Coordinates of C-alpha atoms in Angstrom, one line a residue:
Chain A
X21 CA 120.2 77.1 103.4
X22 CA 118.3 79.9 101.6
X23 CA 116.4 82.1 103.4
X24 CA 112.9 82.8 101.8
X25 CA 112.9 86.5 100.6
X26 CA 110.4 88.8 101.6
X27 CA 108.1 89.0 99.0
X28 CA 105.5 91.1 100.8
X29 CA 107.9 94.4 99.2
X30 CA 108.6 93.2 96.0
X31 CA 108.9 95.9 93.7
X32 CA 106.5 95.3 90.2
X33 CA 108.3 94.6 87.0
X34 CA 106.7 95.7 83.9
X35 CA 103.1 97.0 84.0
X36 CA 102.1 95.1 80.5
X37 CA 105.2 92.7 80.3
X38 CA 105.0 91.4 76.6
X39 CA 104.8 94.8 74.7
X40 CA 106.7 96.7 77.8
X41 CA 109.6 94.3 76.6
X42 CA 109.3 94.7 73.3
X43 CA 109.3 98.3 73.4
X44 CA 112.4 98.3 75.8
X45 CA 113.8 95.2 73.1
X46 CA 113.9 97.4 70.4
X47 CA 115.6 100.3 72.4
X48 CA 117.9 98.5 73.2
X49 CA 118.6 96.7 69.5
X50 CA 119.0 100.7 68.1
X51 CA 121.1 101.3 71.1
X52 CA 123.6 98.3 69.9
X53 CA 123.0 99.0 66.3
X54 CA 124.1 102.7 66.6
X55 CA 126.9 102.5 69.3
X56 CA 126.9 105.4 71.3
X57 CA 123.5 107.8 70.9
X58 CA 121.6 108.5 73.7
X59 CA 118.9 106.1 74.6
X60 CA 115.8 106.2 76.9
X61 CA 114.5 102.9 78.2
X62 CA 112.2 101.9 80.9
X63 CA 109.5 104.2 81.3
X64 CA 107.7 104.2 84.6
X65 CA 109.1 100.9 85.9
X66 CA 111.0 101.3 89.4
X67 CA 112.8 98.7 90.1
X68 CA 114.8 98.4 93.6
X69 CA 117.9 100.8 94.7
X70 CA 120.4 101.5 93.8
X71 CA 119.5 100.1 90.1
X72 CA 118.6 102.2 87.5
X73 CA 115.4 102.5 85.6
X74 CA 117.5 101.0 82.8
X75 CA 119.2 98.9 84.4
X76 CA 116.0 97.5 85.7
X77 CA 114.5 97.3 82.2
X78 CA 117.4 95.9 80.6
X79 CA 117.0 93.2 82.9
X80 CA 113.3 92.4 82.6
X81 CA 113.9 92.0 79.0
X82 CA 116.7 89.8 78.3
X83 CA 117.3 87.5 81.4
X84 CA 115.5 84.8 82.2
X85 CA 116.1 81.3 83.1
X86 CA 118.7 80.4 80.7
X87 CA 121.0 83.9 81.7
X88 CA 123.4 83.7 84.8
X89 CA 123.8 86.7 86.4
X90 CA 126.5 88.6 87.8
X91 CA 125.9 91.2 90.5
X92 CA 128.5 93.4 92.4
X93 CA 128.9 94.1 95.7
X94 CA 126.3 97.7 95.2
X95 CA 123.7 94.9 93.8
X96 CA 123.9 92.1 96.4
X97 CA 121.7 93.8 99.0
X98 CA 118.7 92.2 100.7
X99 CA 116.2 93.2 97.8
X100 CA 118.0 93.0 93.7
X101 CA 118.6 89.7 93.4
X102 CA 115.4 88.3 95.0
X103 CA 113.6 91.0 92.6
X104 CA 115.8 89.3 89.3
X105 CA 114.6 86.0 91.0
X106 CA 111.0 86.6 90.9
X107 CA 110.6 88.7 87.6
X108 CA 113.0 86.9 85.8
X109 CA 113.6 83.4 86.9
X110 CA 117.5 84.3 87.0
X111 CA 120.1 82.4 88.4
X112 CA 122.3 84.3 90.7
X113 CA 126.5 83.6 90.0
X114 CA 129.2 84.3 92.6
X115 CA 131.9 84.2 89.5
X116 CA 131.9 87.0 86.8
X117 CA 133.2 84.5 84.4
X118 CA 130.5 82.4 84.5
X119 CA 127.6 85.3 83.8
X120 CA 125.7 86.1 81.1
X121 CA 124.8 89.4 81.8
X122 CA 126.9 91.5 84.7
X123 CA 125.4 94.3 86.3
X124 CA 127.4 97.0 88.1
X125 CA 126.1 99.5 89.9
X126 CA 129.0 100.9 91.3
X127 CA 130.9 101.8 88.2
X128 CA 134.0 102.8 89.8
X129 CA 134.5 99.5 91.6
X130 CA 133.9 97.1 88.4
X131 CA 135.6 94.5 88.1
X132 CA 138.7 94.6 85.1
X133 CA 136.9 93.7 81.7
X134 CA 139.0 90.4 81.1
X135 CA 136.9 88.7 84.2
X136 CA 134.0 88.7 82.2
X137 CA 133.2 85.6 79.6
X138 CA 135.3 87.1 76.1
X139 CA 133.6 83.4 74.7
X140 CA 135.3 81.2 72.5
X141 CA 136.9 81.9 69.3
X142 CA 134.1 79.6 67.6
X143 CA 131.4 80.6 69.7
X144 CA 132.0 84.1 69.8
X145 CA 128.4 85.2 71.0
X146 CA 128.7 83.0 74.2
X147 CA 130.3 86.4 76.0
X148 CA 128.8 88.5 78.5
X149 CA 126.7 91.5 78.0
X150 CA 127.7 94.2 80.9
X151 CA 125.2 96.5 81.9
X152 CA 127.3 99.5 83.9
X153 CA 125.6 102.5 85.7
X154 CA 127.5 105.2 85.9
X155 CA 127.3 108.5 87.1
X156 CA 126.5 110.5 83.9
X157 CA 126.3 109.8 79.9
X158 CA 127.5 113.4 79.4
X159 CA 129.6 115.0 82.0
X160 CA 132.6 112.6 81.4
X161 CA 136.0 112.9 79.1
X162 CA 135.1 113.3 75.4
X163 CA 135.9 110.3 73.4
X164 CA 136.0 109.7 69.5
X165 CA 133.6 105.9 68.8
X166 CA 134.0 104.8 65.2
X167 CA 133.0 101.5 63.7
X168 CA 130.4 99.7 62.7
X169 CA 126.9 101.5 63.1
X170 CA 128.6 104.5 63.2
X171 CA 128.3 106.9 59.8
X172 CA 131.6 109.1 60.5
X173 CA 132.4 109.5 64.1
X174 CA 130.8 109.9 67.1
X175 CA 132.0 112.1 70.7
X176 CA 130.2 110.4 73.9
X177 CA 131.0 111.7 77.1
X178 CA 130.4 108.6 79.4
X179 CA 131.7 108.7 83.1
X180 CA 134.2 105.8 83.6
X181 CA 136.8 104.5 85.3
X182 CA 140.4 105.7 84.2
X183 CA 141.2 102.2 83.4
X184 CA 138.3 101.9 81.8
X185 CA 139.5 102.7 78.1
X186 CA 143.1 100.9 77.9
X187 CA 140.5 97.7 78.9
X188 CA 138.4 98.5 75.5
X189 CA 141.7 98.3 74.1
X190 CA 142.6 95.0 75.0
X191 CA 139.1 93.7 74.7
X192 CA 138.4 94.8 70.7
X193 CA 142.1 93.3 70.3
X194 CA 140.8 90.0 71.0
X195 CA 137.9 90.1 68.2
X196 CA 135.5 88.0 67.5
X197 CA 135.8 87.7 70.8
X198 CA 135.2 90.2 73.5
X199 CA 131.9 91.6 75.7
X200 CA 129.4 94.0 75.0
X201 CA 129.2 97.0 77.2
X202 CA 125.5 98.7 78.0
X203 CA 126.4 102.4 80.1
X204 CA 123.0 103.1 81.9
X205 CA 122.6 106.0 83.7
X206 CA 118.4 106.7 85.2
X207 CA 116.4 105.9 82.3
X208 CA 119.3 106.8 79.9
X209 CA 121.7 104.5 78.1
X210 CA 124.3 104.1 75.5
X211 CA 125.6 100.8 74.4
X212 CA 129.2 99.9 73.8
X213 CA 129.4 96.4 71.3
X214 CA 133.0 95.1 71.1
X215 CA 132.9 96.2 67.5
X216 CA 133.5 99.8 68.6
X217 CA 137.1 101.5 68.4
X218 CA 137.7 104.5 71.1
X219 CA 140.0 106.9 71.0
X220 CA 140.1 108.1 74.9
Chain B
X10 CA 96.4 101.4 46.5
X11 CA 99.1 102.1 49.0
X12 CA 97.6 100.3 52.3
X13 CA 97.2 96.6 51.9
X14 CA 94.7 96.6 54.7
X15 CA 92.4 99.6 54.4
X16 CA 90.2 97.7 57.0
X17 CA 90.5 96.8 60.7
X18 CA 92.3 93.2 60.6
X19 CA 90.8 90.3 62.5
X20 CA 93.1 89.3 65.2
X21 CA 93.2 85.8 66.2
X22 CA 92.7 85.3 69.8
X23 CA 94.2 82.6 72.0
X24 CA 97.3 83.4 70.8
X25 CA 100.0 85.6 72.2
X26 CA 101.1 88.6 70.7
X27 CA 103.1 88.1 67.3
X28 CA 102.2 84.2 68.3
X29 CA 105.8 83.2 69.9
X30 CA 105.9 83.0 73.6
X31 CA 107.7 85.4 75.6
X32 CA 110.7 83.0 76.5
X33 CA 111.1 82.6 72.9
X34 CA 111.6 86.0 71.8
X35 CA 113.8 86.6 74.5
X36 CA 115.7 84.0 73.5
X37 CA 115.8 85.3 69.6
X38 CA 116.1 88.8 70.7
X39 CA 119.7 87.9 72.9
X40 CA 120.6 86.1 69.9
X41 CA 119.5 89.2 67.6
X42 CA 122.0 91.6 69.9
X43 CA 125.0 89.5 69.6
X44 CA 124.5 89.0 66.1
X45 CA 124.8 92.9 65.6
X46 CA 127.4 92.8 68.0
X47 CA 129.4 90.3 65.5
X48 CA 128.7 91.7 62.2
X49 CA 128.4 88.8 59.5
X50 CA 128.7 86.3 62.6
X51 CA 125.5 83.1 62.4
X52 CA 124.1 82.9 66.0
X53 CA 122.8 79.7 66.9
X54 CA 119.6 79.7 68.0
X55 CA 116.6 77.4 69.1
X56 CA 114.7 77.7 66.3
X57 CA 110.9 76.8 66.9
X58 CA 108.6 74.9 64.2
X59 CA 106.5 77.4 63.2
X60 CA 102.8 77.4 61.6
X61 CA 104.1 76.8 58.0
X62 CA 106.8 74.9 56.0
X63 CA 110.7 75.3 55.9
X64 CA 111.7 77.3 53.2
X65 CA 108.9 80.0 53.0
X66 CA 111.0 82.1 55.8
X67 CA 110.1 80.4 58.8
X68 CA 113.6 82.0 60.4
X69 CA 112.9 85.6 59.3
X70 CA 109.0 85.1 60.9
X71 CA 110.8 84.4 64.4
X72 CA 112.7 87.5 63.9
X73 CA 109.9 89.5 62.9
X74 CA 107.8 88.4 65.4
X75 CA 110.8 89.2 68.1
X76 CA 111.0 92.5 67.0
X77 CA 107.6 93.7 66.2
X78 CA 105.3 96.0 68.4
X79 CA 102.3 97.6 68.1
X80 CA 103.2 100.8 66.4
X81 CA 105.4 98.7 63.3
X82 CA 104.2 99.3 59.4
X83 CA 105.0 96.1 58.4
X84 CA 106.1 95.2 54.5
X85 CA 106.6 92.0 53.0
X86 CA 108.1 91.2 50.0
X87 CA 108.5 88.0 47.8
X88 CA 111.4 88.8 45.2
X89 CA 110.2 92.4 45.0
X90 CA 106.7 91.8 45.4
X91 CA 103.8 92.4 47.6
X92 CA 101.6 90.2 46.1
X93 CA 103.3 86.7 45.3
X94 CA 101.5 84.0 47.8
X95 CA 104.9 84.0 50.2
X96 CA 104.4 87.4 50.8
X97 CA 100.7 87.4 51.2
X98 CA 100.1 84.7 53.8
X99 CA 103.2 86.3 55.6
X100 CA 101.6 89.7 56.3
X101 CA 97.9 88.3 57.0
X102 CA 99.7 86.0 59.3
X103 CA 101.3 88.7 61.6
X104 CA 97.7 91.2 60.9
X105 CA 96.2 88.1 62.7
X106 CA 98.7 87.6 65.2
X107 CA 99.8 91.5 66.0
X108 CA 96.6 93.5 64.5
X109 CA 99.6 95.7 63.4
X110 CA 99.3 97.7 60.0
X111 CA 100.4 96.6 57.1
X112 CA 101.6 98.5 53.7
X113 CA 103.0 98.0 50.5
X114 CA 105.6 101.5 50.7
X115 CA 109.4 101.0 51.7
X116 CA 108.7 104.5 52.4
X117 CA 106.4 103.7 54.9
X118 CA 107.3 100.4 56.3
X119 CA 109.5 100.4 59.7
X120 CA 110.1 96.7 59.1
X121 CA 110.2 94.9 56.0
X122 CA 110.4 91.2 55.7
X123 CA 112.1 90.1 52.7
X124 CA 112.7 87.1 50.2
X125 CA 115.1 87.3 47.8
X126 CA 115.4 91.3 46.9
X127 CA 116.6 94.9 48.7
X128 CA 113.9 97.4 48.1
X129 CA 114.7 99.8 45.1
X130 CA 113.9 102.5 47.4
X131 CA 116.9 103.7 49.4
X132 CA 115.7 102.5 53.6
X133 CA 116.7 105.0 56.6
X134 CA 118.0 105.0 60.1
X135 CA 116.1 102.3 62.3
X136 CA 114.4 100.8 59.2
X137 CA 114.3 96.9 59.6
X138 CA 115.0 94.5 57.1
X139 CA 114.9 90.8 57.7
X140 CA 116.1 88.6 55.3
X141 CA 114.9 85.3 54.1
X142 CA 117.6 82.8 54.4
X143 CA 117.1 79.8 53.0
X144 CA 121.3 78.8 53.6
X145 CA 123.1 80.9 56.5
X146 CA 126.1 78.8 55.6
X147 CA 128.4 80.5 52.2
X148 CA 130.7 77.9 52.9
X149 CA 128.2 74.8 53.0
X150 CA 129.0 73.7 49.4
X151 CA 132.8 73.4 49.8
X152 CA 132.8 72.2 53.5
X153 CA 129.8 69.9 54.7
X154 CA 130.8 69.4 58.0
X155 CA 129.9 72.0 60.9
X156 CA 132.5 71.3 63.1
X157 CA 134.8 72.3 59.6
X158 CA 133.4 75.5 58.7
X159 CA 132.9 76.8 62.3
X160 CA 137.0 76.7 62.3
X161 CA 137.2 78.1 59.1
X162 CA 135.1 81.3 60.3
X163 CA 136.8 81.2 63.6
X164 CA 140.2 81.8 62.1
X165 CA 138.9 83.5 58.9
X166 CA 140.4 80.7 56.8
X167 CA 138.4 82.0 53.6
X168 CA 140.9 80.6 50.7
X169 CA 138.7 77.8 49.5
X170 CA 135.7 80.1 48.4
X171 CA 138.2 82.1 46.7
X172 CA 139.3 79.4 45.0
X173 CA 135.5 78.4 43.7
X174 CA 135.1 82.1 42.7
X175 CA 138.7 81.5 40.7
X176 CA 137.0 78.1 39.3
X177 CA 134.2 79.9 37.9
X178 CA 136.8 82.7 35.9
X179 CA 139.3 79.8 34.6
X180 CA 136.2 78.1 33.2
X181 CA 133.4 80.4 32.1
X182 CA 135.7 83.9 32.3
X183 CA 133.7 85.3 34.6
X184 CA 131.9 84.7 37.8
X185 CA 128.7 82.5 37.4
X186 CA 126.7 83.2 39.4
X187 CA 124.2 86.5 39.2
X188 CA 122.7 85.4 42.7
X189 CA 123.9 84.7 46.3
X190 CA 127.2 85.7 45.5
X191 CA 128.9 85.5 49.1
X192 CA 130.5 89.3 51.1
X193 CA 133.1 89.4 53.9
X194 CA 130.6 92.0 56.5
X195 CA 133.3 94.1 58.6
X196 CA 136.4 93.0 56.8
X197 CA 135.7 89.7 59.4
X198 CA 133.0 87.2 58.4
X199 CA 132.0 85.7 55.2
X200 CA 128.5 85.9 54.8
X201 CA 125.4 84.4 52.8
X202 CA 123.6 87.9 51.6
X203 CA 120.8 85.4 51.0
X204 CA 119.9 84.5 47.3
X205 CA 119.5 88.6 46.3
X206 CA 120.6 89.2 42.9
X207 CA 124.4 90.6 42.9
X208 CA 122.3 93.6 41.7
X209 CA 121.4 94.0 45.2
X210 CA 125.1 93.8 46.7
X211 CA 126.3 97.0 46.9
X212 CA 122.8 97.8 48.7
X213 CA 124.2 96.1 51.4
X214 CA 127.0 97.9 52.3
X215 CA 127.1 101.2 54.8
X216 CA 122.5 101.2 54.5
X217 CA 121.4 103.3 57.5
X218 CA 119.1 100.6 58.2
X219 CA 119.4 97.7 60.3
X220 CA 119.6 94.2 58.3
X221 CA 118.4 91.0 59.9
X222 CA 118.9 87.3 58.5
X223 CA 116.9 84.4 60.0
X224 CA 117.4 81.5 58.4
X225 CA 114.5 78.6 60.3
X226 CA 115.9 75.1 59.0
X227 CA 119.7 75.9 59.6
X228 CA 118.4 77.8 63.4
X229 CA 121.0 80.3 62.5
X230 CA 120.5 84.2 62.8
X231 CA 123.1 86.9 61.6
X232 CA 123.0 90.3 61.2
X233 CA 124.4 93.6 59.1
X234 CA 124.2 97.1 61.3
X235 CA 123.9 100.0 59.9
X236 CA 126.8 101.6 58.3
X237 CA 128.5 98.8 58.4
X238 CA 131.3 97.8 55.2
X239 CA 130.1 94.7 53.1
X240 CA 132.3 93.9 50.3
X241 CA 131.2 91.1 47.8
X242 CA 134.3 88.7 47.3
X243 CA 136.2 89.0 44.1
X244 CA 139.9 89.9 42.9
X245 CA 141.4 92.8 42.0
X246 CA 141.5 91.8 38.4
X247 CA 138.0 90.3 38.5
X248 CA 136.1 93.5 39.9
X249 CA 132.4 92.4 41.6
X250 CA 130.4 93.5 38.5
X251 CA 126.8 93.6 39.9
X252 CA 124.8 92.8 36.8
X253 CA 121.4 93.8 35.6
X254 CA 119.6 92.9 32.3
X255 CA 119.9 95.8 29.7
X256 CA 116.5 97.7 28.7
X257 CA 114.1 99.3 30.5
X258 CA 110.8 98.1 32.5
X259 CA 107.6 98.3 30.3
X260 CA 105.7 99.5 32.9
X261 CA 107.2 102.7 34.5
X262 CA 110.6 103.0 32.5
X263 CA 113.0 102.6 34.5
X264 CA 116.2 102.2 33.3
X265 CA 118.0 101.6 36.5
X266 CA 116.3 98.8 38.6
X267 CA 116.4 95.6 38.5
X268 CA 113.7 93.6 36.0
X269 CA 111.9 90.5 35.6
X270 CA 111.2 88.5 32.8
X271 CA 107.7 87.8 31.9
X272 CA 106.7 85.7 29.1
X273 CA 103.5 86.8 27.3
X274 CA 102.6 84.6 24.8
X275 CA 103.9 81.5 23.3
X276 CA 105.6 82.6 20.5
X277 CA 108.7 84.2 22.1
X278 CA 107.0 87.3 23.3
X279 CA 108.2 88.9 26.6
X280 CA 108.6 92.2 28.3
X281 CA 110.5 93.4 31.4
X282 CA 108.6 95.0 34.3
X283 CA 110.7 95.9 37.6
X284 CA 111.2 93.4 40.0
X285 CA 110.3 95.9 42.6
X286 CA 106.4 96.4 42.1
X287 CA 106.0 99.3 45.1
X288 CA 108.9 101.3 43.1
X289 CA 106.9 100.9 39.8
X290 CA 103.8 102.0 40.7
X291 CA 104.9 105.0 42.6
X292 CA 106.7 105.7 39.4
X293 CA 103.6 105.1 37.3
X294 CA 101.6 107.9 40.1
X295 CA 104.2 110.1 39.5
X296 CA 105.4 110.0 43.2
X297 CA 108.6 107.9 42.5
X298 CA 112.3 109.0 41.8
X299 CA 113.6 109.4 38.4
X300 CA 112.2 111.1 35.5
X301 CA 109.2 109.0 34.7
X302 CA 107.8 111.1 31.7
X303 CA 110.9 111.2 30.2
X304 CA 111.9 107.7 30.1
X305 CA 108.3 106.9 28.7
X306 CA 108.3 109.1 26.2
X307 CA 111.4 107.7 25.1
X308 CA 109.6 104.3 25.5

């Protein structure tokens, strides 16, 4: 049985949703296509605790119908995925493997990056997109990105887990295959594609 | 006459905006960030009919339209130009359906739509360009089936267009073909650069700006980011040699980009102009790179 969600305190989703998204879209596409600059996305949209302004607008955006979601434990409170329900039309998944899109709110609980959907070696693009909140962009251990979208080199200072790195590792061995990390952090983010090679 | 539309455009109502519905440019727009996520890599995607004919870039108008807000320049280019009849309906079509401005400058232009060329002018950092594809698929000719070429660029079994591109040198001595001549993106994934002239190859490689391919009949979209290597296939003693035709454009003298042929009379007469008509004119006002004087004079 499902219980019916209290809709009477939904939180809004975007205040003008088709050029909110777009906006937020092509934040999001420069975040991807230069791996590890400093993003802002979301405006004024308040989506419910504990997720992020970004988080929230990264969801509006991209999910819908068509995108499982993954949600960890922080997420799976009485409000977020009855909010990703209304706004998006998302299905919720119990199984990291089987999402689309994971969100984390609780960074240093993630789950290990070989639970999430790597896709296949001829579908490469079926593979999860991880949106991770973490505690700051710039008050973690420098690290050295280089790759593609990337003119030399470039130092990001992202808050992670310490197992965090040796994972990237192992997930930019397997490519084509691999997932795509977003770091959000309030209205900040920085994205991670599986293209990138760190030097922790 | 740098803005195409000096007046207010007339924007068709009933319509959302940039005319696909939201679920579709969602859908395009997750396709979009895996393509850059897989350099050279064709997403499939559900590629909707659209309000004009395959062929005249109904993949590149889905991608536009995905990507386009309210405060985009938008250029549109049909081999070079802003005024051939692809290139024309294309931009009224999105003033109608966005309002946005339009304009005829790469200097200008956040995105710029393109058939079968690379701007002259050199694009920067979070510059769009979407391609025109007419074939995603570089290994179509030698492989028909899907289920084939899908393996081959899973395992990067490339040997077979090597061996067409080795065809071409034991027969003619060289590589025929001056257009669509197929580039691994990222030291990974062969890739269609669209039918640009091999002119236009090295262009490709390491551009600050971001370069989209939507390709409508094959539903396949791929993408180049920025700074990103793009090496066009050859051997080491068959160097990619992009070509260009010698002399100089008749209009603004340019020695160095790439000209079309146009036939004036007929008896034989012809002249060159450059292929790139926004480069040529702000050459002709003086405002473009390169010593215009000079090369007319010599002219």
């Amino acid at each position: 049985m499902t219980s019916i969600p209290d809709y009477a305190h939904l939180k809004s989703g975007f205040a003008d949703p088709v050029l909110d998204s777009q906006g937020v879209f092509r934040t999001i596409m420069s975040a991807i296509a230069y791996p590890g600059r400093i993003v802002t996305i979301g405006g004024s949209v308040r989506g419910p605790s504990p997720l992020s302004t970004a988080t929230t607008a990264f969801c509006l955006t991209l999910a819908d119908g068509e995108t499982p979601i993954w949600l960890d434990a922080g997420a799976r409170n009485a409000e977020i995925p009855a909010y990703l329900r209304f706004h998006c039309g998302a299905p919720i998944v119990d199984d990291p493997g089987g999402a689309q899109f994971a969100i984390v709110v609780d960074a240093a609980a993630a789950p290990r990056l070989h639970l999430f959907d790597a896709g296949e070696d001829e579908y490469p693009d079926r593979s999860a997109t991880v949106c991770l909140q973490v505690a700051s962009l710039t008050d973690g251990a420098e690290t050295r990105w280089s790759g593609p979208g990337i003119e030399h080199a470039i130092f990001p200072r992202v808050t992670v887990p310490d197992w965090f790195w040796s994972d990237w590792i192992a997930n930019a061995a397997a490519y084509p295959k691999g997932i795509d990390v977003v770091f959000t952090c309030g209205d900040a983010a920085i994205a991670l594609p599986r293209t990138v090679k760190v030097e922790a | 006459m740098n803005r195409i539309s000096p007046s207010k455009p007339v924007v068709w109502t009933g319509y959302n905006f940039a005319y696909l519905d939201e679920q579709t440019k969602r859908m395009v727009r997750r396709a979009l960030l895996k393509a850059l996520a897989i350099p050279g890599y064709q997403v499939a995607f559900g590629g909707r009919e659209m309000p004009l004919a395959y062929g005249w870039g109904t993949g590149a108008i889905q991608v536009t339209a995905s990507i386009i807000g309210p405060r985009d320049r938008l250029k549109v280019i049909d081999q070079g130009s802003d005024d051939a009849t692809n290139a024309a309906s294309i931009r009224r079509f999105f003033r109608s359906v966005t309002g946005v401005e339009t304009t005829a400058s790469a200097l200008d232009a956040t995105i710029v739509q393109t058939r079968h060329r690379i701007p002259e002018t050199p694009l920067r950092e979070n510059q769009v360009l979407v391609y025109q594809v007419p074939s995603p698929e570089p290994l179509r000719k030698i492989e028909p089936r899907e289920s084939e070429t899908r393996k081959m660029h899973a395992y990067a079994e490339y040997g077979p267009m090597l061996l067409t591109l080795y065809e071409d040198i034991a027969r003619y001595g060289r590589v025929a073909s001056a257009y669509n001549c197929p580039v691994i993106v990222n030291e990974r994934y062969l890739a269609s650069p669209s039918p640009i002239p091999k002119f236009d190859n090295p262009k490709l490689s390491h551009s600050p700006a971001i370069q989209l391919f939507g390709a409508g009949r094959e539903k396949r979209i791929y993408a180049i980011p920025p700074y990103t290597s793009v090496r066009s296939l050859d051997f080491e003693d068959f160097p990619f040699e992009p070509s260009r035709p010698d002399g100089r454009c008749s209009l603004c003298g340019s020695e160095t980009s790439y000209l079309e042929e146009v036939i004036m009379d007929d008896v034989g007469g012809r002249m060159f102009v450059c292929s790139d008509t926004d480069y040529c004119r702000r050459r002709r006002e003086g405002k473009g790179e390169g010593p215009v004087r000079a090369a007319r004079a010599k002219a």
